[in-house]
PDB file of C-alpha atoms in Angstrom:
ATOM      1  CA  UNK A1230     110.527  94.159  96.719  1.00 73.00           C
ATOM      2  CA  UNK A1231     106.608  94.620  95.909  1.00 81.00           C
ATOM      3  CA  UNK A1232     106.272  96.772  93.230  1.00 91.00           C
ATOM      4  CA  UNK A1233     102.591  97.295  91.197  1.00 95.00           C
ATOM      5  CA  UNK A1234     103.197  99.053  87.686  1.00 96.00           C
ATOM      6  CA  UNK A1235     100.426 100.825  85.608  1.00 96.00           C
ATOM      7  CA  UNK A1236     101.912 101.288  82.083  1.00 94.00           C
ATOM      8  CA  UNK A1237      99.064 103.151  80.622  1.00 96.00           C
ATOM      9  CA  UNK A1238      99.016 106.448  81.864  1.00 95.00           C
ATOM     10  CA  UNK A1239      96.202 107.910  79.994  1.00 96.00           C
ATOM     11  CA  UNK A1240      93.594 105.917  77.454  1.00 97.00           C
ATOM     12  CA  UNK A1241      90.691 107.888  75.544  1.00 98.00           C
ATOM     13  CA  UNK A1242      88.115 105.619  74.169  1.00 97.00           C
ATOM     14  CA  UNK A1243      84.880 106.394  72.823  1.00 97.00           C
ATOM     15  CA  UNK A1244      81.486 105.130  74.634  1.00 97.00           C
ATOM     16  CA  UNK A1245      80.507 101.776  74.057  1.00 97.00           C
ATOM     17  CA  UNK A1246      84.128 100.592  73.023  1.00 97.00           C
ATOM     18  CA  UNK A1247      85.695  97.941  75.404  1.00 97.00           C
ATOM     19  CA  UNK A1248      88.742  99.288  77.426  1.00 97.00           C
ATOM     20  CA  UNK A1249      91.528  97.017  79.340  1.00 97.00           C
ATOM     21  CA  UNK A1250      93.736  98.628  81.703  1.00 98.00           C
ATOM     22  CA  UNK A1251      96.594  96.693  82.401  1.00 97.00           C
ATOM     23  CA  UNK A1252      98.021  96.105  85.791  1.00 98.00           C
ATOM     24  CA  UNK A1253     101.609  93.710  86.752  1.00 98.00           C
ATOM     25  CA  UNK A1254     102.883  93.738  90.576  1.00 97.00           C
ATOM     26  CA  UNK A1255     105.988  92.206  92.080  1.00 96.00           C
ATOM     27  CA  UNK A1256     105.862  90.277  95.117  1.00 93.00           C
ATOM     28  CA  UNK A1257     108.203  87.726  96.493  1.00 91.00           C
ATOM     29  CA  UNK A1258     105.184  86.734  98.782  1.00 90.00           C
ATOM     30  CA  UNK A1259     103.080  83.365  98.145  1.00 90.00           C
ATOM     31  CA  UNK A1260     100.100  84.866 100.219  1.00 90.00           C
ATOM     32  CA  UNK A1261      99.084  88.102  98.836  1.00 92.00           C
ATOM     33  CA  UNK A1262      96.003  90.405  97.751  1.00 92.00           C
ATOM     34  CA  UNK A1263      95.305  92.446  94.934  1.00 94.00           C
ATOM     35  CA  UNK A1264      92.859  95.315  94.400  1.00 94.00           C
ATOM     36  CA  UNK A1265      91.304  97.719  92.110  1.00 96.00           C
ATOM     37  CA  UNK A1266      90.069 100.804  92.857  1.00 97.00           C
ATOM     38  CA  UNK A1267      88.598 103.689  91.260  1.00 97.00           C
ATOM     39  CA  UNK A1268      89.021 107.289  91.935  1.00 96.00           C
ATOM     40  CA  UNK A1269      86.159 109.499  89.925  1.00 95.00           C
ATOM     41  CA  UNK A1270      86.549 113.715  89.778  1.00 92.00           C
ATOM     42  CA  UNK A1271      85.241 113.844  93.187  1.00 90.00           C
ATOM     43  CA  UNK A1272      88.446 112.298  94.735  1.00 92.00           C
ATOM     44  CA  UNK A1273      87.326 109.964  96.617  1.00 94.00           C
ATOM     45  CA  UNK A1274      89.056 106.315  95.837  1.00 95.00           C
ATOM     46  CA  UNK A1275      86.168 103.218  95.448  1.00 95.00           C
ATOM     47  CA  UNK A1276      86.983  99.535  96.120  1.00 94.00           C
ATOM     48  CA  UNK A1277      85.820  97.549  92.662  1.00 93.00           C
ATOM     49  CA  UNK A1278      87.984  94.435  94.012  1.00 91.00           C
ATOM     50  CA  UNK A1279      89.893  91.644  96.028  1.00 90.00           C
ATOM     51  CA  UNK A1280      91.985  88.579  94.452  1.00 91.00           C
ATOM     52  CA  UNK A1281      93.751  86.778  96.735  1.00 89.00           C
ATOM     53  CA  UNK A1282      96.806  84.969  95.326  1.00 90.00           C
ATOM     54  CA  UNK A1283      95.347  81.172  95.341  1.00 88.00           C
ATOM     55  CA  UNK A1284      92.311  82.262  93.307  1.00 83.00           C
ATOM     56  CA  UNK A1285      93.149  82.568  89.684  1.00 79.00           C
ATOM     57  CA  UNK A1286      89.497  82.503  88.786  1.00 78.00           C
ATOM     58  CA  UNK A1287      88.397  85.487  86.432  1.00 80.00           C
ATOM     59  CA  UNK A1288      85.571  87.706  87.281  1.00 82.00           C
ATOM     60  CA  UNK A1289      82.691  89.203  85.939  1.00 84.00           C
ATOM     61  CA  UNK A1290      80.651  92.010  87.486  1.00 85.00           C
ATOM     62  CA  UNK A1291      78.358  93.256  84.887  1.00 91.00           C
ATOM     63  CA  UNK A1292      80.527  95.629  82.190  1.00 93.00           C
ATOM     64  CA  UNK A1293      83.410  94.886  84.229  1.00 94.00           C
ATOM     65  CA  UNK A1294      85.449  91.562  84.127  1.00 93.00           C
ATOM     66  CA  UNK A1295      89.192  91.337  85.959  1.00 92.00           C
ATOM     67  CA  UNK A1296      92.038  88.616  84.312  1.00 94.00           C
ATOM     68  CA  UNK A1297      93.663  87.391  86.978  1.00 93.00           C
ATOM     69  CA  UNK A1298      97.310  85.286  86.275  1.00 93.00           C
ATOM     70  CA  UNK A1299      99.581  84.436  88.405  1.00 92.00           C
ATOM     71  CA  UNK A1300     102.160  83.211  85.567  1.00 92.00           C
ATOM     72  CA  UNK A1301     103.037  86.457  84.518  1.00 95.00           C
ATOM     73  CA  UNK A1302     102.350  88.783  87.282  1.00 95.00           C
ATOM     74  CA  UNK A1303      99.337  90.741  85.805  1.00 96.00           C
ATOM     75  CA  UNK A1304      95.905  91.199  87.253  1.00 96.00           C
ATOM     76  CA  UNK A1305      93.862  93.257  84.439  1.00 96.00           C
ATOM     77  CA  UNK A1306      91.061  95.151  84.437  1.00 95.00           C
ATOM     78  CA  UNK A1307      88.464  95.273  81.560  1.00 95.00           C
ATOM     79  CA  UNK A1308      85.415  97.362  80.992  1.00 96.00           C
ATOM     80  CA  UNK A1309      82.836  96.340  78.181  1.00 96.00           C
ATOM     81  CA  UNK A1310      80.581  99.129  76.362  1.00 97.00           C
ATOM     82  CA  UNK A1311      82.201 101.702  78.498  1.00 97.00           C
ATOM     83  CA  UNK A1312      80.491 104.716  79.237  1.00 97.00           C
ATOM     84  CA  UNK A1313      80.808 108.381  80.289  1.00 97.00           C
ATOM     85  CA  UNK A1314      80.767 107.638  83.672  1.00 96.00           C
ATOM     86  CA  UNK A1315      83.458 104.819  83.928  1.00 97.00           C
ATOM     87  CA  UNK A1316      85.793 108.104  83.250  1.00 97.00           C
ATOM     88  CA  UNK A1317      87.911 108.161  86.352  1.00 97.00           C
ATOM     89  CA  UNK A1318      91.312 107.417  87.570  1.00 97.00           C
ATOM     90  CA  UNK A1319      91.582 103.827  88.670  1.00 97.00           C
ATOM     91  CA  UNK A1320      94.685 102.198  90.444  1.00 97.00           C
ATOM     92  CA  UNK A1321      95.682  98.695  90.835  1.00 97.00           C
ATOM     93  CA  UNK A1322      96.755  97.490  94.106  1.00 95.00           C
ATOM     94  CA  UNK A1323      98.767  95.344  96.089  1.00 94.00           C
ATOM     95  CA  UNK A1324      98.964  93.983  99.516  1.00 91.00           C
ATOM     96  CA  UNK A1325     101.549  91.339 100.933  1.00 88.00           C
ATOM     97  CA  UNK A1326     100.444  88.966 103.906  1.00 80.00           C
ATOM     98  CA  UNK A1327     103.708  89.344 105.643  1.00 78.00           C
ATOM     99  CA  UNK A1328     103.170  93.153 105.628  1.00 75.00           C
ATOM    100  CA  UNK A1329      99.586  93.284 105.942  1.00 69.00           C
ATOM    101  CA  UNK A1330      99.743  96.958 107.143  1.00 71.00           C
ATOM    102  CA  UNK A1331     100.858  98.423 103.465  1.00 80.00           C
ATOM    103  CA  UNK A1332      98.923  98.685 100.451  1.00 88.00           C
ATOM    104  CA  UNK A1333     101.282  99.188  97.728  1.00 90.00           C
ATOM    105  CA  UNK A1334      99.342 101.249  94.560  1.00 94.00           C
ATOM    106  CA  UNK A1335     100.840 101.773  91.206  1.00 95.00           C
ATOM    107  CA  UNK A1336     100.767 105.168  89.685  1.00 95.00           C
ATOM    108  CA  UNK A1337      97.311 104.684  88.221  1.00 96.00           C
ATOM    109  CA  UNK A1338      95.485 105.022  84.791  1.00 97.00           C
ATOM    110  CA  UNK A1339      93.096 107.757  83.784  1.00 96.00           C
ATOM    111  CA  UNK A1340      90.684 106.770  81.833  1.00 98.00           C
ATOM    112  CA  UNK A1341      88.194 109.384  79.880  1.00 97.00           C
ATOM    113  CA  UNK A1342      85.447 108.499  77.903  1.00 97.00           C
ATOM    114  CA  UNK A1343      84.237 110.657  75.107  1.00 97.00           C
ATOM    115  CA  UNK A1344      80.910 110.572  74.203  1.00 95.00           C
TER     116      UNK A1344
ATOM    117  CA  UNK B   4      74.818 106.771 106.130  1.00 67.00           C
ATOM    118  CA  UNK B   5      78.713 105.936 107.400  1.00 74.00           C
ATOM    119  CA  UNK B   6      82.037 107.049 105.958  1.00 94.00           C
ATOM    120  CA  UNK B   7      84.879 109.206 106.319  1.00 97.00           C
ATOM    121  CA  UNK B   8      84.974 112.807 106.172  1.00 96.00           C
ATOM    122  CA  UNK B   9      87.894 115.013 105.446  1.00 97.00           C
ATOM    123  CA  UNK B  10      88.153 118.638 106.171  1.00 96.00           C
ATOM    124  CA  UNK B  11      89.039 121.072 104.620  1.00 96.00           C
ATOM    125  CA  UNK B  12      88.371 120.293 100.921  1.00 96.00           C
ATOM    126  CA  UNK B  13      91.434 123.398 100.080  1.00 96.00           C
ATOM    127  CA  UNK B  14      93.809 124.236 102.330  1.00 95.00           C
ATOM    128  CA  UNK B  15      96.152 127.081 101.312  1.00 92.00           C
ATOM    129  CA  UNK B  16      99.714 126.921 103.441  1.00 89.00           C
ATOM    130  CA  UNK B  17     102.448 129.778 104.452  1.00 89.00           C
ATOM    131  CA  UNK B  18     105.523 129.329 104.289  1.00 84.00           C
ATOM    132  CA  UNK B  19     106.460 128.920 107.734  1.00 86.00           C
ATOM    133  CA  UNK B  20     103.402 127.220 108.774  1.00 91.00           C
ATOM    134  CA  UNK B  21     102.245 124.177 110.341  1.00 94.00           C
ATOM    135  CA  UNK B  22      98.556 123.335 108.682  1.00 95.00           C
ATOM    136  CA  UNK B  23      96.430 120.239 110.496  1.00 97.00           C
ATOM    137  CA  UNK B  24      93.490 118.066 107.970  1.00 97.00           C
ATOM    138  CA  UNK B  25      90.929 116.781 109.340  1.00 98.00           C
ATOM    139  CA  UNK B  26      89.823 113.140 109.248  1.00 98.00           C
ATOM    140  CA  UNK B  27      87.081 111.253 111.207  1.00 98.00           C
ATOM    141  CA  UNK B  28      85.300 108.034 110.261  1.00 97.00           C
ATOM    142  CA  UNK B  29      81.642 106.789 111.729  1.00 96.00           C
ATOM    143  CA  UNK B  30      82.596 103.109 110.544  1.00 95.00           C
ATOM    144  CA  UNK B  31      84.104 101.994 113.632  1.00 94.00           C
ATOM    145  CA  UNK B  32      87.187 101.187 112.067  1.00 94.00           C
ATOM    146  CA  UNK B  33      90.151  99.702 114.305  1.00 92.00           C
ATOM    147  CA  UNK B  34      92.735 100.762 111.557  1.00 92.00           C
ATOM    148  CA  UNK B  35      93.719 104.434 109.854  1.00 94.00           C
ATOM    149  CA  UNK B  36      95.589 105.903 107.217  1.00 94.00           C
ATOM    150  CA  UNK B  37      96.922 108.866 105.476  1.00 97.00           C
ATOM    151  CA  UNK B  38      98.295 108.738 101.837  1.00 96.00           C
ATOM    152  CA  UNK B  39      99.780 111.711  99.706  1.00 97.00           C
ATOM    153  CA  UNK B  40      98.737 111.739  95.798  1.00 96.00           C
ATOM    154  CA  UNK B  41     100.855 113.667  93.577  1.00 94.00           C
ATOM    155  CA  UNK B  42      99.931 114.030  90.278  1.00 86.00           C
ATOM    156  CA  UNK B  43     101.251 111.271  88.284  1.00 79.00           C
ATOM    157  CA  UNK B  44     101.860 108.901  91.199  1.00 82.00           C
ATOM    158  CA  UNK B  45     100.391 106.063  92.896  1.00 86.00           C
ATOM    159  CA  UNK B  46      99.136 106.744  96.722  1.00 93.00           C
ATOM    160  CA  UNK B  47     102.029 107.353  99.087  1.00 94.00           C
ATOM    161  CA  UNK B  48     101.943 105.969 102.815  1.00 93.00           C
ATOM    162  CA  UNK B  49     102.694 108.517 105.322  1.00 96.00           C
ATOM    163  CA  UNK B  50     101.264 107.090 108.321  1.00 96.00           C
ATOM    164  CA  UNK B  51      98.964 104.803 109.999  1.00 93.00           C
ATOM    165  CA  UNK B  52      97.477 103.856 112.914  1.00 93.00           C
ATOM    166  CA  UNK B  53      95.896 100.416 113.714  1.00 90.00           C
ATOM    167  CA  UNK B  54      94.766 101.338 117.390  1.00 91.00           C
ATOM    168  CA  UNK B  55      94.185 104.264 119.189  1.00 94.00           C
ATOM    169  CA  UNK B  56      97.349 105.818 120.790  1.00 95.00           C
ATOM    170  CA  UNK B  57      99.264 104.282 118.544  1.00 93.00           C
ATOM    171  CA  UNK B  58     100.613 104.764 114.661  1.00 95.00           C
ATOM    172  CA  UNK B  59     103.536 104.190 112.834  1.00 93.00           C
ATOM    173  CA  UNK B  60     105.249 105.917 110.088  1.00 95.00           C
ATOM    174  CA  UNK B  61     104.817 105.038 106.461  1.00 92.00           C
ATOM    175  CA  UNK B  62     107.033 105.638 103.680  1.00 91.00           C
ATOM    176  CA  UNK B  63     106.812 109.527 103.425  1.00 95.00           C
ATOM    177  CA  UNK B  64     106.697 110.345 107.018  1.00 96.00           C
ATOM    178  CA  UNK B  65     109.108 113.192 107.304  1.00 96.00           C
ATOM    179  CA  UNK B  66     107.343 117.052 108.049  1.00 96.00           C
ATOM    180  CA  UNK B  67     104.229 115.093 108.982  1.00 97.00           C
ATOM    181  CA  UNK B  68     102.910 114.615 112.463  1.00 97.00           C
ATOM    182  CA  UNK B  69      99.591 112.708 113.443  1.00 98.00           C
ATOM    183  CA  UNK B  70      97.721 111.810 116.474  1.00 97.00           C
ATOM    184  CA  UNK B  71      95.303 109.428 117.777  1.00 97.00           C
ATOM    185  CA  UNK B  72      93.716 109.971 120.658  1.00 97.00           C
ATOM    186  CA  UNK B  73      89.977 108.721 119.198  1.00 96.00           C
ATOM    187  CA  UNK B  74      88.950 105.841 117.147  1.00 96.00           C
ATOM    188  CA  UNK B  75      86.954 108.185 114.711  1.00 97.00           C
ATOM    189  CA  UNK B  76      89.711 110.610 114.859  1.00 98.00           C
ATOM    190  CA  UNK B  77      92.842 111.028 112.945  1.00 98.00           C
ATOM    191  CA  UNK B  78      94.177 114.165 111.923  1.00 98.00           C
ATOM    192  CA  UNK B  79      97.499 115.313 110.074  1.00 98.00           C
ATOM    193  CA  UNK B  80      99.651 118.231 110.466  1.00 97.00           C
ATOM    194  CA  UNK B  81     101.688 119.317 107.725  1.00 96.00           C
ATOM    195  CA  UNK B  82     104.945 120.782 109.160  1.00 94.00           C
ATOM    196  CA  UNK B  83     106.949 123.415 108.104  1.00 90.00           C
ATOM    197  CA  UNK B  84     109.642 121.244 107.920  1.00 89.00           C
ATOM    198  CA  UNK B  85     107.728 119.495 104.560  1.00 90.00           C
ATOM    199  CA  UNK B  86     109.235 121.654 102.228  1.00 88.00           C
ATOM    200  CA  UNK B  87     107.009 120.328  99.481  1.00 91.00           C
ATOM    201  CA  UNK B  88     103.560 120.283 100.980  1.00 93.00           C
ATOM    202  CA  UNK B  89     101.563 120.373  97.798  1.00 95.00           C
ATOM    203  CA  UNK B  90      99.736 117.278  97.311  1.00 96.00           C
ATOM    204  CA  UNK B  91      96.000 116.265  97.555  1.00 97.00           C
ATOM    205  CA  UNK B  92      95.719 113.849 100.764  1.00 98.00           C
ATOM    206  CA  UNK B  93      94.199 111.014 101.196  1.00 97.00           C
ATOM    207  CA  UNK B  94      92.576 110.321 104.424  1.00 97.00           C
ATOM    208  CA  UNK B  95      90.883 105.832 104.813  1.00 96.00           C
ATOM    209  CA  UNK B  96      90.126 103.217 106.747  1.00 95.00           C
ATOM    210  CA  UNK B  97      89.705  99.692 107.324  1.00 91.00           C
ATOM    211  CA  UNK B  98      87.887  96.802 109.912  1.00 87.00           C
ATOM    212  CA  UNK B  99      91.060  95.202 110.899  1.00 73.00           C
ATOM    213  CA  UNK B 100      94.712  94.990 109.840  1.00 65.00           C
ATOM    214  CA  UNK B 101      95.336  91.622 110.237  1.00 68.00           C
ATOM    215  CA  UNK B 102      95.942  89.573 107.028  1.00 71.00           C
ATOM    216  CA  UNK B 103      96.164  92.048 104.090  1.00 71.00           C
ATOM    217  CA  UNK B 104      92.681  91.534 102.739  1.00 76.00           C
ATOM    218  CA  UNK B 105      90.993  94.245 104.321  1.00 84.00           C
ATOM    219  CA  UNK B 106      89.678  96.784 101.759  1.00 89.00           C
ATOM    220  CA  UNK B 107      90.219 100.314 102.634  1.00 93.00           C
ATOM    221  CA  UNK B 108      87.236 103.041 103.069  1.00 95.00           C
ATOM    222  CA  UNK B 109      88.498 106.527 101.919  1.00 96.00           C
ATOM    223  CA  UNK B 110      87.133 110.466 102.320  1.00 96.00           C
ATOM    224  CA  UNK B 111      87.339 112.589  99.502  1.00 95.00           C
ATOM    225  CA  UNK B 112      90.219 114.240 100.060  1.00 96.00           C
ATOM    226  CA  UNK B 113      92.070 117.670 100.708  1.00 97.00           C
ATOM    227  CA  UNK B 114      93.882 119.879  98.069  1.00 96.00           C
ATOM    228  CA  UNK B 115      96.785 121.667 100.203  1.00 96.00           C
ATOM    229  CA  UNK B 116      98.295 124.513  98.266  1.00 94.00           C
ATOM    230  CA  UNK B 117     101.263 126.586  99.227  1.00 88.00           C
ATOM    231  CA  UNK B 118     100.948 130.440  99.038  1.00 82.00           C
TER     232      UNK B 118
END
């Protein structure tokens, strides 16, 4: 069964520390996607980003970088220097090829960051 | 500038009552969705629709109804026979459903209280 679990329900850090929010799925698919996405006070949930399962490759978008590995399930997020406004809720992802129509999300992790 | 808009933001329910949200995207999406978020929890799938006049039920479909009778349309009654309404709801979009990848577009959501 596909399953996404967010262990970390709530992480303080202060500005300017680096923050990595942890993220493992289950899937017995070989052809599947993974997401982030971030959900500030206002509600309303924004795509950060796609993996698809046959790209391992990490990525870095300016103060945020994703760890991507296949060999134990986990597809983390990490922000560098973190500030106020990173605070949000932000929810890893999962979508299976052979049931393209659901996107499985874990439970989330709210992240505040003090100033 | 294109997205999707939910309305209300608040809703306040009676008991007894059937309540409809709003939902309508200028993106031209083929593909819609509504999700329930309860504090705590990952997005729940309650229905979706991938063309118009037709949708299928999600996970959480019970005391929900939904229609599609427009592509920019999609609204969601809450029935009285949801006995536990309260939730903030998730309204999104995407392009196409056909592989999985397809990141979804989302509104900003409506807080549905019972009274």
């Amino acid at each position: 069964a596909q399953k996404v679990t967010q262990a970390q329900t709530e992480i303080s850090v202060v500005e300017k520390e680096d923050v990595t929010l942890d993220c493992v799925y289950e899937t017995r698919d070989t052809t599947y996607y993974l997401f982030w996405y971030k959900q500030p006070p206002s509600g309303e949930l924004v795509f950060l980003i796609r993996r698809n399962s046959f790209d391992e490759q990490n990525e870095i978008s300016g103060r945020y970088s994703w760890n991507f590995q296949k060999s134990t399930s986990s597809f983390n997020f990490t922000i560098t220097a973190s500030q106020v406004v990173d605070s949000a809720v932000y929810f890893c992802a999962l979508s299976e090829a052979t049931s393209y129509d659901k996107v499985i999300f874990g439970p989330g992790t709210s992240l505040s960051v003090i100033p | 500038d294109g997205g999707i808009t939910q309305s209300p933001k608040y809703l306040f329910r009676k008991e007894g009552q059937n309540v409809t949200l709003s939902c309508e995207q200028n993106l031209n999406h083929d593909a819609m969705y509504w999700y329930r978020q309860d504090p705590g929890q990952g997005l729940r799938l309650i229905y979706y629709s991938q063309i118009v006049n037709d949708f299928q039920k999600g996970d959480i479909a019970e005391g929900y109804s939904v229609s599609r009778e427009k592509k920019e349309s999609f609204p969601l009654t809450v029935t009285s026979a949801q006995k536990n309404p309260t939730a903030f709801y998730l309204c999104a979009s995407s392009s196409v459903v056909r592989t999985g990848r397809e990141k979804l577009f989302f509104g900003s959501g409506t807080q549905l209280s019972v009274l």
